Short mmCIF file of C-alpha atoms in Angstrom, two decimals:
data_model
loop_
_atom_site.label_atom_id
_atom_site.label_comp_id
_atom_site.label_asym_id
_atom_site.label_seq_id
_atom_site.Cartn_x
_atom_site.Cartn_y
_atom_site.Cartn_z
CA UNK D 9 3.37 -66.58 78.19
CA UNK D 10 -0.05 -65.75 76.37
CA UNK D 11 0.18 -62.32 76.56
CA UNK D 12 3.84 -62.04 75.67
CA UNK D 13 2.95 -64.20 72.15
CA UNK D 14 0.22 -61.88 71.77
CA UNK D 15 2.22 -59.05 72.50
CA UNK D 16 5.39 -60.18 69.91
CA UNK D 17 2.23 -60.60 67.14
CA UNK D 18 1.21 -57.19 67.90
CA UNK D 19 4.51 -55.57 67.03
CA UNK D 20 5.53 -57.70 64.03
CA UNK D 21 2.16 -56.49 62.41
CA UNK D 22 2.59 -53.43 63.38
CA UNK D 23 6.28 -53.55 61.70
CA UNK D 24 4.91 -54.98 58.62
CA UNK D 25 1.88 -52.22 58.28
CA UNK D 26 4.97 -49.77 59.30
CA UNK D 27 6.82 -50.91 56.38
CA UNK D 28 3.92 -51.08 54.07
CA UNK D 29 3.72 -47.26 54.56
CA UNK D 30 6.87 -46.00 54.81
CA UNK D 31 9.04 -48.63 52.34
CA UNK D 32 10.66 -46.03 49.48
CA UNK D 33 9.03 -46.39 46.20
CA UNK D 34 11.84 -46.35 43.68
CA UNK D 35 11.12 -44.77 40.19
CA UNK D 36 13.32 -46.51 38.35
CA UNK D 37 11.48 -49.51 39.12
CA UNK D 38 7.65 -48.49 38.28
CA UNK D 39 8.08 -45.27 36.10
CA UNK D 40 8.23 -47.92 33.48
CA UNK D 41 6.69 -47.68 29.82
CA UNK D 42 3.66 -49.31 30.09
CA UNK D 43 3.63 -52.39 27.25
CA UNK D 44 -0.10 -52.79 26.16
CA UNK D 45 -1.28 -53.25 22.98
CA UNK D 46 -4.32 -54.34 24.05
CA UNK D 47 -6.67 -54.56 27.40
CA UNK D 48 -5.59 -57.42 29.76
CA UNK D 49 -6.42 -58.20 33.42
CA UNK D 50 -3.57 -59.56 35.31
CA UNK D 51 -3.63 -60.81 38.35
CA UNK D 52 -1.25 -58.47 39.71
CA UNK D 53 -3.54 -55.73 38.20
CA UNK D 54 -4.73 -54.67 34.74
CA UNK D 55 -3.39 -53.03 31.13
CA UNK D 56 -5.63 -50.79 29.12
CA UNK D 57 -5.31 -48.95 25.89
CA UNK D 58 -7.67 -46.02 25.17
CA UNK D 59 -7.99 -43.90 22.53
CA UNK D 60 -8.22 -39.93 23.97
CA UNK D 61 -7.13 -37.66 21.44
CA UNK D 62 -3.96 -35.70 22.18
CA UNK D 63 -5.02 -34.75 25.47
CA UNK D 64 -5.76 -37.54 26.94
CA UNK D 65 -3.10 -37.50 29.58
CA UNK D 66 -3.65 -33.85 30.70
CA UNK D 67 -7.17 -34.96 30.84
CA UNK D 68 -6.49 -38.06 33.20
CA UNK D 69 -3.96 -36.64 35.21
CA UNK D 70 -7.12 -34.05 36.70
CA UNK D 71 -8.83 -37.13 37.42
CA UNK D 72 -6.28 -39.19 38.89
CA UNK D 73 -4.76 -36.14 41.52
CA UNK D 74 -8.31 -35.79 42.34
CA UNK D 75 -8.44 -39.46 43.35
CA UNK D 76 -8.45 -39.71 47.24
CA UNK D 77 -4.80 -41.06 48.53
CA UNK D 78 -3.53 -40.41 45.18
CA UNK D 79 -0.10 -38.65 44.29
CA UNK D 80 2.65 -38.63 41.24
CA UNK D 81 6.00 -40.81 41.92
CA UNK D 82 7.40 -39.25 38.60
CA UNK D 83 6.75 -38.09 35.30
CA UNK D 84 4.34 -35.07 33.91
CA UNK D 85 2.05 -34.47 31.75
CA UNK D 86 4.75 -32.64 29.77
CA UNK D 87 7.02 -35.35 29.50
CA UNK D 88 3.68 -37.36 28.34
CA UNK D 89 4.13 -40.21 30.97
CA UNK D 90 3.37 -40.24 34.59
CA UNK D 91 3.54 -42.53 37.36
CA UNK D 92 0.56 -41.99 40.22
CA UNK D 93 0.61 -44.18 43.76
CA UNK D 94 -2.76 -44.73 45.18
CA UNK D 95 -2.82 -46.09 48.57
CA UNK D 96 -5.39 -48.32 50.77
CA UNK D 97 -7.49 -46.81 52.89
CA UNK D 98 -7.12 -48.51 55.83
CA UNK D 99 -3.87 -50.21 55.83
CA UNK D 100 -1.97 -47.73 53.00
CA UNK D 101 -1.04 -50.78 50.86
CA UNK D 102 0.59 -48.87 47.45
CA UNK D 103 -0.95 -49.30 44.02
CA UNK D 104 1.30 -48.03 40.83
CA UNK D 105 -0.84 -46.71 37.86
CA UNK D 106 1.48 -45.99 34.63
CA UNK D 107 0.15 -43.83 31.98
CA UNK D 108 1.33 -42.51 28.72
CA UNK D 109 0.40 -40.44 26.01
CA UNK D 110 1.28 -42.13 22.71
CA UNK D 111 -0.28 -40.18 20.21
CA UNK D 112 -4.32 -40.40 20.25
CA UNK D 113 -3.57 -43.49 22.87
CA UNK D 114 -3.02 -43.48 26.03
CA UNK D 115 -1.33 -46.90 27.53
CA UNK D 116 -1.80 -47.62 31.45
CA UNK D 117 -0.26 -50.42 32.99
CA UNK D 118 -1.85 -50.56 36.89
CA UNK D 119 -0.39 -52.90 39.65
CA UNK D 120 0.16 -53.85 43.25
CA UNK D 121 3.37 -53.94 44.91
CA UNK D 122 2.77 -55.89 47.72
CA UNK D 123 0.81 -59.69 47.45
CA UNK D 124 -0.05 -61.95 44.75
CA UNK D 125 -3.89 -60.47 43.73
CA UNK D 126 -5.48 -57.45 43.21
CA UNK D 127 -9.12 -58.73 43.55
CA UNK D 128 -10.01 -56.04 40.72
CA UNK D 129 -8.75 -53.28 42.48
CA UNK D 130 -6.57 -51.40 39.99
CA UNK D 131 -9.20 -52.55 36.91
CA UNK D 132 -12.12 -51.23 39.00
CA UNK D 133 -9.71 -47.84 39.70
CA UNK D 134 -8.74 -47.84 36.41
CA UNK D 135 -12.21 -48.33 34.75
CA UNK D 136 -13.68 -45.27 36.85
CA UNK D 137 -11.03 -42.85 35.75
CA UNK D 138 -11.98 -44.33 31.91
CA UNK D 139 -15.36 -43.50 32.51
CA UNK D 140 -14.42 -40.14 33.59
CA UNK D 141 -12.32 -39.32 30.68
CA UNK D 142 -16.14 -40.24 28.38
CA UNK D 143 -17.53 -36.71 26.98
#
């Protein structure tokens, strides 16, 4: 009886970490304008306004698809907003990072998709790519 309990725990997690990876990300639902108008932490992730220059995005967008586990759900650089998933290591749990040129500004709205807290995650992703983008 044990080891058929343990065995039925074994395969729902392995379902749920199955899903985790493989669930469809849908653009319509996080290739969003991000709303900022100024920094906030949320704790569901973080908003941040930064002033770049025109280029900001083209600049960022180097930086973020040479982020490890990184890639674009939708948008370009050309049509001055993109959406970029960057997964967990270990488990592949998706974060959404929104960014988009508005003149000299670029607006980035980064979030989880699955829990209720970040613990800093997307901030602390989202503050090294800032940092980056510093002359």
């Amino acid at each position: 009886m044990r080891n058929m309990l343990l065995a039925i725990f074994i395969a729902a997690v392995m379902v749920v970490l199955g899903f985790v990876r493989l669930a469809p990300s849908d653009p319509a639902r996080w290739h969003v304008p991000p709303q900022a108008q100024a920094d906030r932490d949320l704790p569901k992730g973080v908003l941040r306004v930064f002033e770049t220059g025109p280029d900001g995005l083209a600049r960022l967008d180097r930086i973020a698809q040479a982020t490890p586990r990184t890639t674009v759900l939708a948008g370009s650089v050309e049509q001055g907003m993109v959406t970029y998933i960057t997964r967990t290591k270990v488990f592949g749990f998706p974060d959404y990072t929104t960014v988009q040129q508005d003149g000299d500004t670029l607006r980035i709205y980064a979030r989880l998709r699955f829990g209720r807290r970040d613990f800093g995650v997307n901030r602390d992703r989202v503050e090294r790519w800032l940092a980056l983008l510093q002359p």
